[in-house]
Amino acid sequence: AQKVTQAQTEISVVEKEDVTLDCVYETRDTTYYLFWYKQPPSGELVFLIRRNSFDEQNEISGRYSWNFQKSTSSFNFTITASQVVDSAVYFCALSEDGTDSWGKLQFGAGTQVVVTP
Amino acid sequence: DGGITQSPKYLFRKEGQNVTLSCEQNLNHDAMYWYRQDPGQGLRLIYYSQIVNDFQKGDIAEGYSVSREKKESFPLTVTSAQKNPTAFYLCASSIAGGNEQFFGPGTRLTVL
């Protein structure tokens, strides 16, 4: 069963618009970790954020912000005032703390963000 | 500079041949991972290693093999038993499980 769902396949925006990427996850563990990665056209994944299941505080880093809501099992990502350099595929991922799940990242299918000038 | 290197960047293979993808890290990380990415899809875990001389199968290990003889190195062999090997392969490492993984630039394998 898919544990991380990114329902948006592609989002197209014009520069300076805000864009929100949805991520819904599924787990029975009480301790788990959520991640966002960016994959630019070069292919290399770039780590953006890690959040553990006990920390529901929202986080802001420059133009990036994250909204973690355990009640809805969501970990959404917003890019404010988008720029062309934000064009990439963004992946949400889940790591569970169980013995069989050690260290394994389960990725969503990704959301392609296209920012046009 | 600390990081993860993968070589080669592009690899072409004839059907029936084994091929080995290189992954080296100088981050002093204990854990290393191999993922496969197909077009328009997320990453799927092939193998992972928590420590030297030990590794475990991931979700799609069939047709692949690995070794972990040194902390810095985690090569992946794509064998002739892998029915559809054309894909983008990404190597990653982390301090330990549950921590953020850092990725190499990837190897794009094409079977001719």
Coordinates of C-alpha atoms in Angstrom, one line a residue:
Chain A
A1 CA 0.0 0.0 0.0
Q2 CA 1.2 3.5 -0.8
K3 CA 2.4 5.1 2.4
V4 CA 3.1 8.5 0.9
T5 CA 0.7 10.2 -1.4
Q6 CA 1.4 13.2 -3.5
A7 CA -1.8 13.7 -5.4
Q8 CA -0.5 16.6 -7.5
T9 CA 1.4 15.3 -10.5
E10 CA 2.3 18.8 -11.9
I11 CA 1.8 22.4 -10.8
S12 CA 2.4 25.3 -13.1
V13 CA 2.7 28.8 -11.8
V14 CA 4.0 32.2 -13.0
E15 CA 6.9 33.6 -11.2
K16 CA 6.1 35.3 -7.8
E17 CA 3.0 33.2 -7.3
D18 CA 2.9 31.0 -4.2
V19 CA 2.7 27.2 -4.7
T20 CA 1.6 24.6 -2.1
L21 CA 2.6 21.0 -2.5
D22 CA 0.4 18.4 -0.7
C23 CA 1.7 15.3 1.1
V24 CA -0.4 12.8 2.9
Y25 CA 1.2 9.9 4.7
E26 CA 0.1 6.7 6.3
T27 CA 1.8 4.9 9.3
R28 CA 0.9 3.0 12.4
D29 CA 4.2 3.9 14.1
T30 CA 4.1 6.6 16.8
T31 CA 7.7 7.6 16.0
Y32 CA 8.4 8.5 12.4
Y33 CA 10.2 11.1 10.3
L34 CA 9.0 13.1 7.3
F35 CA 11.2 14.6 4.7
W36 CA 11.0 16.8 1.6
Y37 CA 13.6 16.6 -1.2
K38 CA 14.0 18.7 -4.3
Q39 CA 15.2 17.1 -7.6
P40 CA 16.3 19.7 -10.2
P41 CA 16.7 18.7 -13.8
S42 CA 20.3 17.6 -13.0
G43 CA 18.8 14.6 -11.2
E44 CA 20.5 14.8 -7.8
L45 CA 18.2 14.9 -4.8
V46 CA 18.6 17.9 -2.5
F47 CA 17.5 17.5 1.1
L48 CA 15.2 20.3 2.3
I49 CA 13.8 19.3 5.6
R50 CA 13.3 16.6 8.2
R51 CA 10.6 16.6 10.8
N52 CA 10.0 14.0 13.5
S53 CA 6.5 12.9 14.6
F54 CA 6.7 14.7 17.9
D55 CA 7.4 18.1 16.6
E56 CA 4.3 19.7 15.0
Q57 CA 5.7 23.1 14.9
N58 CA 5.5 24.7 11.5
E59 CA 8.8 25.7 10.0
I60 CA 9.9 28.6 7.8
S61 CA 13.2 28.8 5.9
G62 CA 13.4 31.7 3.6
R63 CA 10.7 31.4 1.0
Y64 CA 10.0 27.8 2.1
S65 CA 7.5 26.8 4.8
W66 CA 6.1 23.5 6.0
N67 CA 2.8 22.7 7.7
F68 CA 2.8 19.4 9.6
Q69 CA -0.6 18.3 10.9
K70 CA -0.8 14.9 12.5
S71 CA -4.6 15.1 12.8
T72 CA -4.8 14.9 9.0
S73 CA -1.5 13.0 8.4
S74 CA -0.3 15.7 6.2
F75 CA 3.0 17.5 5.7
N76 CA 2.5 20.2 3.1
F77 CA 5.2 22.4 1.6
T78 CA 4.7 26.0 0.4
I79 CA 7.0 28.0 -1.8
T80 CA 6.3 31.7 -1.4
A81 CA 7.0 34.1 -4.3
S82 CA 8.2 31.3 -6.6
Q83 CA 11.2 31.8 -8.9
V84 CA 12.3 30.0 -12.1
V85 CA 15.0 28.2 -10.1
D86 CA 12.3 26.5 -8.1
S87 CA 11.3 24.5 -11.1
A88 CA 12.0 20.9 -10.1
V89 CA 10.4 17.7 -8.9
Y90 CA 9.6 17.7 -5.2
F91 CA 9.4 14.5 -3.2
C92 CA 7.9 13.9 0.2
A93 CA 9.2 10.8 2.1
L94 CA 8.5 8.9 5.2
S95 CA 10.8 6.9 7.5
E96 CA 9.3 4.7 10.2
D97 CA 11.0 3.7 13.4
G98 CA 10.1 0.1 13.5
T99 CA 12.8 -2.6 13.4
D100 CA 11.9 -3.8 10.0
S101 CA 11.7 -0.2 8.7
W102 CA 15.1 0.9 9.9
G103 CA 16.3 3.9 7.9
K104 CA 14.2 3.2 4.9
L105 CA 12.7 6.1 3.1
Q106 CA 9.4 5.6 1.4
F107 CA 8.9 8.2 -1.3
G108 CA 5.8 9.7 -2.8
A109 CA 5.6 9.8 -6.6
G110 CA 6.7 13.4 -6.6
T111 CA 5.2 16.7 -7.8
Q112 CA 6.7 18.5 -10.8
V113 CA 6.7 22.3 -10.3
V114 CA 7.1 24.5 -13.3
V115 CA 7.7 28.2 -12.8
T116 CA 7.5 30.4 -15.8
P117 CA 8.8 33.9 -16.0
Chain B
D1 CA 34.6 18.7 -0.2
G2 CA 32.5 16.1 1.5
G3 CA 30.0 14.3 -0.5
I4 CA 28.9 11.3 -2.5
T5 CA 30.2 10.5 -5.9
Q6 CA 28.7 8.1 -8.4
S7 CA 30.3 6.9 -11.5
P8 CA 29.8 6.7 -14.4
K9 CA 27.1 9.3 -15.0
Y10 CA 25.9 7.5 -18.1
L11 CA 26.2 3.7 -18.7
F12 CA 25.2 1.6 -21.6
R13 CA 25.0 -2.1 -21.4
K14 CA 24.1 -4.9 -23.8
E15 CA 21.4 -7.4 -22.7
G16 CA 22.8 -10.3 -20.8
Q17 CA 25.8 -8.4 -19.3
N18 CA 26.4 -7.6 -15.7
V19 CA 27.4 -4.1 -14.9
T20 CA 28.6 -2.4 -11.6
L21 CA 27.8 1.1 -10.5
S22 CA 30.1 2.8 -8.2
C23 CA 29.2 4.8 -5.1
E24 CA 31.7 6.4 -2.8
Q25 CA 31.2 8.8 0.2
N26 CA 33.6 10.7 2.4
L27 CA 31.0 11.9 4.9
N28 CA 31.9 9.2 7.4
H29 CA 28.3 7.9 7.3
D30 CA 27.6 4.4 8.5
A31 CA 24.5 3.8 6.4
M32 CA 24.3 3.7 2.6
Y33 CA 21.5 3.0 0.2
W34 CA 20.7 2.3 -3.4
Y35 CA 17.5 3.5 -5.1
R36 CA 16.1 3.1 -8.5
Q37 CA 14.0 5.8 -10.2
D38 CA 11.9 5.2 -13.3
P39 CA 10.5 8.1 -15.4
G40 CA 7.7 10.0 -13.6
Q41 CA 8.0 7.9 -10.5
G42 CA 9.4 8.1 -7.0
L43 CA 12.4 6.3 -5.7
R44 CA 12.3 2.7 -4.8
L45 CA 14.8 1.1 -2.4
I46 CA 17.0 -1.7 -3.9
Y47 CA 19.5 -2.4 -1.1
Y48 CA 20.7 -0.7 2.1
S49 CA 23.6 -1.2 4.5
Q50 CA 23.7 -0.1 8.1
I51 CA 27.3 -1.0 8.7
V52 CA 30.4 -2.5 6.9
N53 CA 30.1 -6.1 5.9
D54 CA 26.3 -6.1 6.3
F55 CA 23.5 -5.2 4.0
Q56 CA 19.7 -5.9 3.6
K57 CA 17.4 -6.2 0.7
G58 CA 15.0 -3.4 0.0
D59 CA 11.8 -3.5 -1.9
I60 CA 13.1 -4.4 -5.3
A61 CA 16.3 -6.4 -4.8
E62 CA 15.8 -9.1 -7.4
G63 CA 18.4 -9.0 -10.1
Y64 CA 20.8 -6.8 -8.1
S65 CA 23.7 -7.5 -5.8
V66 CA 25.8 -5.3 -3.5
S67 CA 28.9 -5.4 -1.3
R68 CA 30.0 -3.3 1.6
E69 CA 33.7 -4.1 2.3
K70 CA 34.6 -0.5 3.2
K71 CA 32.7 2.2 5.0
E72 CA 33.2 4.6 2.1
S73 CA 32.1 2.3 -0.7
F74 CA 28.8 0.6 -1.6
P75 CA 28.9 -0.7 -5.3
L76 CA 25.8 -2.0 -6.9
T77 CA 25.9 -4.8 -9.6
V78 CA 23.0 -5.0 -12.0
T79 CA 22.9 -8.6 -13.1
S80 CA 21.5 -10.1 -16.3
A81 CA 18.7 -11.5 -14.2
Q82 CA 17.3 -8.0 -13.8
K83 CA 14.5 -8.0 -16.4
N84 CA 14.2 -4.2 -16.9
P85 CA 17.3 -2.5 -15.8
T86 CA 17.1 0.7 -17.8
A87 CA 16.6 3.4 -15.1
F88 CA 18.2 6.2 -13.1
Y89 CA 20.1 4.8 -10.1
L90 CA 20.8 7.0 -7.0
C91 CA 23.1 6.2 -4.1
A92 CA 22.6 7.8 -0.7
S93 CA 24.2 7.8 2.7
S94 CA 23.1 8.9 6.2
I95 CA 24.6 9.0 9.7
A96 CA 22.1 6.3 10.8
G97 CA 18.5 5.2 10.1
G98 CA 15.9 7.9 10.5
N99 CA 18.3 10.7 9.6
E100 CA 18.3 12.7 6.4
Q101 CA 19.9 10.9 3.5
F102 CA 22.3 12.7 1.2
F103 CA 22.3 11.7 -2.4
G104 CA 24.9 11.3 -5.1
P105 CA 24.4 12.7 -8.7
G106 CA 23.1 9.4 -10.0
T107 CA 23.9 7.0 -12.8
R108 CA 21.6 6.7 -15.8
L109 CA 21.8 3.1 -17.1
T110 CA 20.5 2.2 -20.5
V111 CA 20.3 -1.4 -21.8
L112 CA 20.7 -1.6 -25.6

